[in-house]
Short mmCIF file of C-alpha atoms and ligand atoms in Angstrom, two decimals:
data_model
loop_
_atom_site.label_atom_id
_atom_site.label_comp_id
_atom_site.label_asym_id
_atom_site.label_seq_id
_atom_site.Cartn_x
_atom_site.Cartn_y
_atom_site.Cartn_z
CA MET C 1 24.54 2.86 27.46
CA GLU C 2 22.51 5.38 25.50
CA THR C 3 18.90 4.85 24.45
CA VAL C 4 17.51 6.31 21.23
CA ARG C 5 14.13 6.08 19.54
CA SER C 6 14.26 7.98 16.26
CA ALA C 7 15.79 7.18 12.87
CA ASP C 8 17.88 10.38 12.97
CA GLU C 9 19.33 9.59 16.40
CA ILE C 10 20.38 6.04 15.51
CA ARG C 11 21.95 7.22 12.23
CA ASN C 12 23.85 10.02 13.99
CA TRP C 13 25.27 7.72 16.66
CA VAL C 14 26.43 5.10 14.18
CA GLU C 15 27.84 7.77 11.87
CA SER C 16 29.84 9.28 14.76
CA TRP C 17 31.37 5.83 15.47
CA ARG C 18 32.24 5.39 11.80
CA LEU C 19 34.08 8.71 11.85
CA GLU C 20 36.13 7.31 14.74
CA ASN C 21 36.81 4.17 12.65
CA ARG C 22 34.87 1.98 15.04
CA SER C 23 33.04 -1.08 13.72
CA VAL C 24 29.40 -1.65 14.68
CA GLY C 25 27.72 -4.89 15.71
CA PHE C 26 23.95 -5.20 15.83
CA VAL C 27 21.57 -7.56 17.64
CA PRO C 28 17.90 -7.16 16.66
CA THR C 29 15.46 -8.45 19.31
CA MET C 30 11.83 -8.27 20.34
CA GLY C 31 12.77 -7.76 23.99
CA ALA C 32 11.81 -9.95 27.00
CA LEU C 33 15.53 -10.58 27.06
CA HIS C 34 17.09 -13.72 28.52
CA GLU C 35 20.54 -15.30 28.64
CA GLY C 36 20.19 -16.34 24.97
CA HIS C 37 19.93 -12.70 23.88
CA LEU C 38 22.78 -11.67 26.20
CA ALA C 39 25.00 -14.32 24.57
CA LEU C 40 24.25 -12.67 21.19
CA VAL C 41 25.25 -9.30 22.65
CA ARG C 42 28.51 -10.74 24.01
CA HIS C 43 29.21 -12.34 20.64
CA ALA C 44 28.55 -9.01 18.87
CA SER C 45 30.98 -7.27 21.22
CA GLN C 46 33.67 -9.79 20.25
CA LEU C 47 33.06 -9.05 16.57
CA ALA C 48 32.76 -5.25 16.67
CA ASP C 49 33.88 -2.18 18.66
CA ARG C 50 30.38 -0.93 19.41
CA VAL C 51 27.16 -2.89 19.95
CA VAL C 52 23.64 -1.72 19.10
CA VAL C 53 20.62 -3.73 20.29
CA SER C 54 17.12 -3.00 19.03
CA ILE C 55 13.90 -3.93 20.79
CA PHE C 56 10.81 -3.84 18.62
CA VAL C 57 7.86 -6.23 18.89
CA ASN C 58 7.17 -6.38 15.19
CA PRO C 59 3.43 -6.67 14.50
CA THR C 60 3.77 -7.85 10.91
CA GLN C 61 5.50 -11.11 11.83
CA PHE C 62 2.57 -12.23 14.02
CA GLY C 63 -0.40 -13.87 12.32
CA ALA C 64 -4.06 -13.38 13.24
CA GLY C 65 -4.74 -15.15 16.54
CA GLU C 66 -1.04 -15.28 17.48
CA ASP C 67 0.45 -13.73 20.62
CA PHE C 68 1.32 -10.18 19.47
CA GLU C 69 -0.79 -8.54 22.21
CA LEU C 70 0.39 -11.00 24.89
CA TYR C 71 4.06 -11.02 23.88
CA PRO C 72 6.04 -10.22 27.07
CA ARG C 73 7.24 -6.60 27.22
CA SER C 74 9.76 -5.61 29.91
CA GLU C 75 11.54 -2.50 28.67
CA GLU C 76 12.98 -1.41 32.01
CA GLN C 77 14.40 -4.82 32.94
CA ASP C 78 15.70 -5.33 29.39
CA SER C 79 17.45 -1.98 29.55
CA GLU C 80 19.18 -2.95 32.83
CA LEU C 81 20.27 -6.31 31.44
CA LEU C 82 21.71 -4.66 28.33
CA GLN C 83 23.48 -2.01 30.36
CA GLU C 84 25.26 -4.76 32.32
CA GLY C 85 25.63 -6.95 29.23
CA GLY C 86 27.92 -4.71 27.20
CA CYS C 87 25.44 -2.97 24.88
CA HIS C 88 26.48 0.59 23.92
CA LEU C 89 23.29 1.80 22.28
CA LEU C 90 19.71 0.62 22.75
CA PHE C 91 17.44 1.40 19.81
CA LEU C 92 13.72 1.41 20.62
CA PRO C 93 12.08 2.42 17.36
CA GLU C 94 8.55 3.79 17.48
CA PRO C 95 6.01 1.74 15.50
CA SER C 96 5.50 4.87 13.35
CA THR C 97 9.20 4.83 12.38
CA ILE C 98 8.99 1.27 11.07
CA TYR C 99 5.44 1.44 9.74
CA PRO C 100 4.57 5.10 9.05
CA ASP C 101 1.13 5.94 7.70
CA GLY C 102 0.92 4.71 4.15
CA HIS C 103 3.72 2.14 4.60
CA SER C 104 3.25 -0.33 1.76
CA THR C 105 6.63 -1.92 1.02
CA TYR C 106 7.33 -5.47 2.14
CA VAL C 107 10.24 -7.84 1.59
CA GLU C 108 9.32 -11.36 0.55
CA VAL C 109 11.91 -14.14 0.56
CA GLU C 110 10.85 -17.32 -1.27
CA THR C 111 13.28 -20.19 -0.59
CA PRO C 112 14.04 -20.89 2.30
CA ALA C 113 10.97 -19.13 3.73
CA GLU C 114 8.19 -21.19 2.15
CA ARG C 115 8.25 -24.36 4.19
CA LEU C 116 7.83 -25.25 7.88
CA GLU C 117 7.48 -21.90 9.72
CA GLY C 118 6.37 -20.43 6.39
CA GLU C 119 3.55 -22.97 6.16
CA PHE C 120 2.49 -22.92 9.79
CA ARG C 121 2.82 -19.14 10.18
CA PRO C 122 1.80 -17.66 6.80
CA GLY C 123 3.20 -14.14 6.43
CA HIS C 124 5.63 -14.56 9.34
CA PHE C 125 8.82 -14.39 7.27
CA ARG C 126 7.46 -11.52 5.17
CA GLY C 127 7.17 -9.58 8.44
CA VAL C 128 10.62 -10.70 9.63
CA ALA C 129 12.31 -9.93 6.29
CA THR C 130 10.64 -6.51 6.13
CA VAL C 131 11.61 -5.42 9.64
CA VAL C 132 15.14 -6.87 9.43
CA THR C 133 15.75 -5.02 6.14
CA GLN C 134 14.53 -1.78 7.71
CA LEU C 135 16.57 -2.24 10.88
CA LEU C 136 19.72 -3.06 8.89
CA ASN C 137 19.15 0.08 6.80
CA LEU C 138 18.58 2.23 9.88
CA VAL C 139 21.51 0.91 11.92
CA ARG C 140 23.90 0.07 9.04
CA PRO C 141 26.03 -2.27 11.13
CA ASN C 142 29.17 -4.03 9.93
CA VAL C 143 27.91 -7.27 11.44
CA ALA C 144 24.50 -8.43 12.70
CA VAL C 145 24.13 -11.41 15.04
CA PHE C 146 21.20 -13.84 15.02
CA GLY C 147 20.52 -16.87 17.21
CA GLN C 148 20.75 -20.38 15.79
CA LYS C 149 17.61 -21.28 17.72
CA ASP C 150 15.61 -19.64 14.91
CA ALA C 151 17.52 -21.59 12.28
CA GLN C 152 15.04 -20.96 9.46
CA GLN C 153 14.96 -17.24 10.26
CA LEU C 154 18.77 -17.23 10.12
CA ALA C 155 18.67 -18.93 6.70
CA VAL C 156 16.04 -16.43 5.49
CA VAL C 157 18.13 -13.46 6.69
CA ARG C 158 21.28 -14.84 5.05
CA ARG C 159 19.38 -15.25 1.77
CA LEU C 160 17.86 -11.78 2.00
CA VAL C 161 21.25 -10.16 2.64
CA ARG C 162 22.83 -12.10 -0.22
CA ASP C 163 20.04 -11.48 -2.73
CA LEU C 164 19.70 -7.75 -1.97
CA HIS C 165 23.46 -7.19 -1.68
CA LEU C 166 23.06 -5.65 1.75
CA PRO C 167 26.49 -4.53 3.01
CA VAL C 168 26.48 -6.45 6.29
CA GLU C 169 28.01 -9.66 7.58
CA ILE C 170 25.56 -12.05 9.22
CA ALA C 171 26.96 -13.93 12.21
CA SER C 172 25.22 -16.51 14.37
CA HIS C 173 25.49 -17.88 17.88
CA PRO C 174 24.56 -21.32 19.23
CA THR C 175 21.31 -21.79 21.12
CA VAL C 176 21.57 -21.20 24.85
CA ARG C 177 19.77 -23.90 26.85
CA GLU C 178 18.33 -24.45 30.30
CA PRO C 179 19.97 -27.22 32.39
CA ASP C 180 17.44 -29.81 31.06
CA GLY C 181 18.18 -28.77 27.46
CA LEU C 182 15.13 -26.59 26.78
CA ALA C 183 16.15 -23.81 24.41
CA MET C 184 15.85 -20.39 26.05
CA SER C 185 12.94 -18.47 24.58
CA SER C 186 10.85 -15.50 25.67
CA ARG C 187 7.82 -17.76 25.14
CA ASN C 188 8.97 -20.26 27.83
CA ALA C 189 7.43 -17.78 30.30
CA TYR C 190 3.97 -18.87 29.06
CA LEU C 191 4.47 -22.49 30.23
CA ALA C 192 2.70 -23.84 33.34
CA ALA C 193 4.84 -26.11 35.58
CA ASP C 194 3.70 -29.41 33.98
CA GLU C 195 4.08 -27.93 30.51
CA ARG C 196 7.59 -26.75 31.35
CA THR C 197 8.50 -30.32 32.40
CA ALA C 198 7.00 -31.71 29.18
CA ALA C 199 8.97 -29.19 27.08
CA SER C 200 12.27 -30.92 27.87
CA ALA C 201 11.16 -33.73 25.53
CA ILE C 202 12.05 -31.44 22.59
CA TYR C 203 15.74 -31.57 23.51
CA ARG C 204 15.55 -35.31 24.20
CA SER C 205 14.07 -35.94 20.77
CA LEU C 206 16.76 -33.87 19.03
CA SER C 207 19.50 -35.56 21.06
CA SER C 208 18.18 -39.05 20.22
CA ALA C 209 18.03 -38.17 16.54
CA ARG C 210 21.57 -36.79 16.58
CA GLN C 211 22.81 -39.91 18.34
CA ARG C 212 21.25 -42.12 15.63
CA ILE C 213 22.98 -40.06 12.93
CA GLU C 214 26.28 -40.30 14.81
CA GLN C 215 25.76 -44.09 14.93
CA GLY C 216 25.54 -44.09 11.12
CA GLU C 217 21.85 -43.74 10.25
CA ARG C 218 21.54 -41.88 6.93
CA SER C 219 17.83 -42.25 6.15
CA ALA C 220 16.06 -38.94 6.82
CA GLU C 221 12.76 -40.83 7.19
CA ALA C 222 14.23 -42.95 9.99
CA ILE C 223 15.43 -39.80 11.75
CA ARG C 224 12.02 -38.09 11.39
CA HIS C 225 10.58 -41.20 13.00
CA VAL C 226 13.01 -40.95 15.96
CA LEU C 227 12.15 -37.26 16.45
CA SER C 228 8.40 -37.90 16.44
CA GLU C 229 8.58 -41.04 18.54
CA VAL C 230 10.28 -39.28 21.46
CA LEU C 231 7.92 -36.28 21.24
CA GLU C 232 4.83 -38.51 21.04
CA ARG C 233 5.70 -40.13 24.37
CA GLU C 234 4.90 -36.78 26.01
CA PRO C 235 1.07 -36.44 26.14
CA LEU C 236 1.10 -32.64 26.56
CA ILE C 237 2.97 -32.17 23.28
CA ASP C 238 1.27 -31.72 19.89
CA ILE C 239 3.78 -31.91 17.05
CA GLU C 240 3.50 -29.38 14.22
CA TYR C 241 6.59 -30.65 12.44
CA ALA C 242 9.72 -32.66 13.17
CA GLU C 243 11.79 -32.53 10.00
CA VAL C 244 15.17 -33.14 8.45
CA VAL C 245 16.07 -30.48 5.87
CA GLU C 246 18.96 -29.13 3.86
CA ALA C 247 20.47 -26.18 5.76
CA ASP C 248 20.36 -23.45 3.06
CA THR C 249 17.02 -24.21 1.42
CA PHE C 250 15.09 -25.87 4.24
CA GLU C 251 13.92 -28.41 1.65
CA PRO C 252 13.25 -31.89 3.11
CA ILE C 253 15.91 -34.44 2.20
CA ARG C 254 15.96 -38.22 1.78
CA ARG C 255 19.59 -39.06 2.50
CA ILE C 256 21.44 -37.38 5.33
CA ARG C 257 24.68 -35.78 4.22
CA GLY C 258 26.33 -32.35 4.21
CA SER C 259 24.81 -29.44 6.14
CA ILE C 260 21.48 -30.43 7.59
CA VAL C 261 19.03 -29.03 10.12
CA MET C 262 16.50 -30.94 12.21
CA PRO C 263 13.83 -28.30 12.96
CA VAL C 264 11.01 -29.09 15.38
CA ALA C 265 7.86 -27.11 16.21
CA VAL C 266 5.40 -28.21 18.87
CA ARG C 267 2.45 -26.88 20.76
CA ILE C 268 2.23 -27.38 24.51
CA GLY C 269 -1.14 -26.10 25.64
CA THR C 270 -1.44 -22.69 24.01
CA THR C 271 2.34 -22.19 23.72
CA ARG C 272 4.19 -22.81 20.48
CA LEU C 273 7.89 -23.69 20.78
CA ILE C 274 10.54 -24.27 18.13
CA ASP C 275 14.02 -25.72 18.34
CA ASN C 276 16.53 -27.45 16.09
CA PHE C 277 19.93 -29.10 15.85
CA SER C 278 22.23 -28.28 12.92
CA LEU C 279 24.77 -30.90 11.88
CA GLU C 280 27.55 -31.42 9.35
CA VAL C 281 27.34 -35.03 8.22
CA ASP C 282 29.83 -37.02 6.13
CA GLY C 283 28.31 -38.80 3.13
O1 PAF H 301 14.22 -13.19 16.34
C1 PAF H 301 13.58 -12.18 16.67
O2 PAF H 301 13.54 -11.79 17.83
C2 PAF H 301 12.80 -11.41 15.62
O3 PAF H 301 12.26 -12.27 14.66
C3 PAF H 301 13.63 -10.30 14.94
C4 PAF H 301 14.82 -10.85 14.18
C5 PAF H 301 14.11 -9.31 16.00
C6 PAF H 301 12.76 -9.53 13.94
O4 PAF H 301 11.66 -8.95 14.56
#
């Protein structure tokens, strides 16, 4: 595995692969890699001949008072994991490459970025859309892989790529979970032991809601109630939202049918966690 830091180096590597007729898969990350990220890398290597992974803790997607400074950084360990995990090229852009002095261009997606994460983390998706656009332009992959755990981010990226006619395929990979169902996340490292135990209620709430839908419940309000009820039984959890939305727009729905997502965001102590289940439901 090679490691590069500059825009010229990443362009040259990818260009050399193109000349050899090799396709390029890309996995953008913020580092602190876990099995969830490695599953994205494996998926990318099934879809393309060469795999590029970027690690960049993007300041513009963190709001004031969020965990940008604290966000776990483990470059050496990440590099070893990627080396073993099938990555060909690690891209570690300098902040000055992404945000040079005088940088003043941002990418703003409206629907599906306005609700939920958009409301609770104002400016978050503007930061994500801006950095993802830049990374896609720097790497120019054939396919980029995103995790389904960040379902709204995935919907935002799909919309961005469609609306701006970016020449890349967006692929996704299912959420990788701990044995008790907790979605793998770099932020799980913040949880104290009792908080970690409490966090498994997120998966239980999503599973209960899915079961009710499978049993025939089609009222979104009833399903929101199931989600909240299970989460509320856990005293360490504060719910930010527990929703049922249409999968492309992230607009709340009344009747459950077609492609839906049940996104959940909670706070446990000072840690904020998100998760979701996506379902295809017959009318
Ligand atoms: O999902 C993430 O890790 C980040 O939001 C991303 C896509 C790498 C952009 O910074």
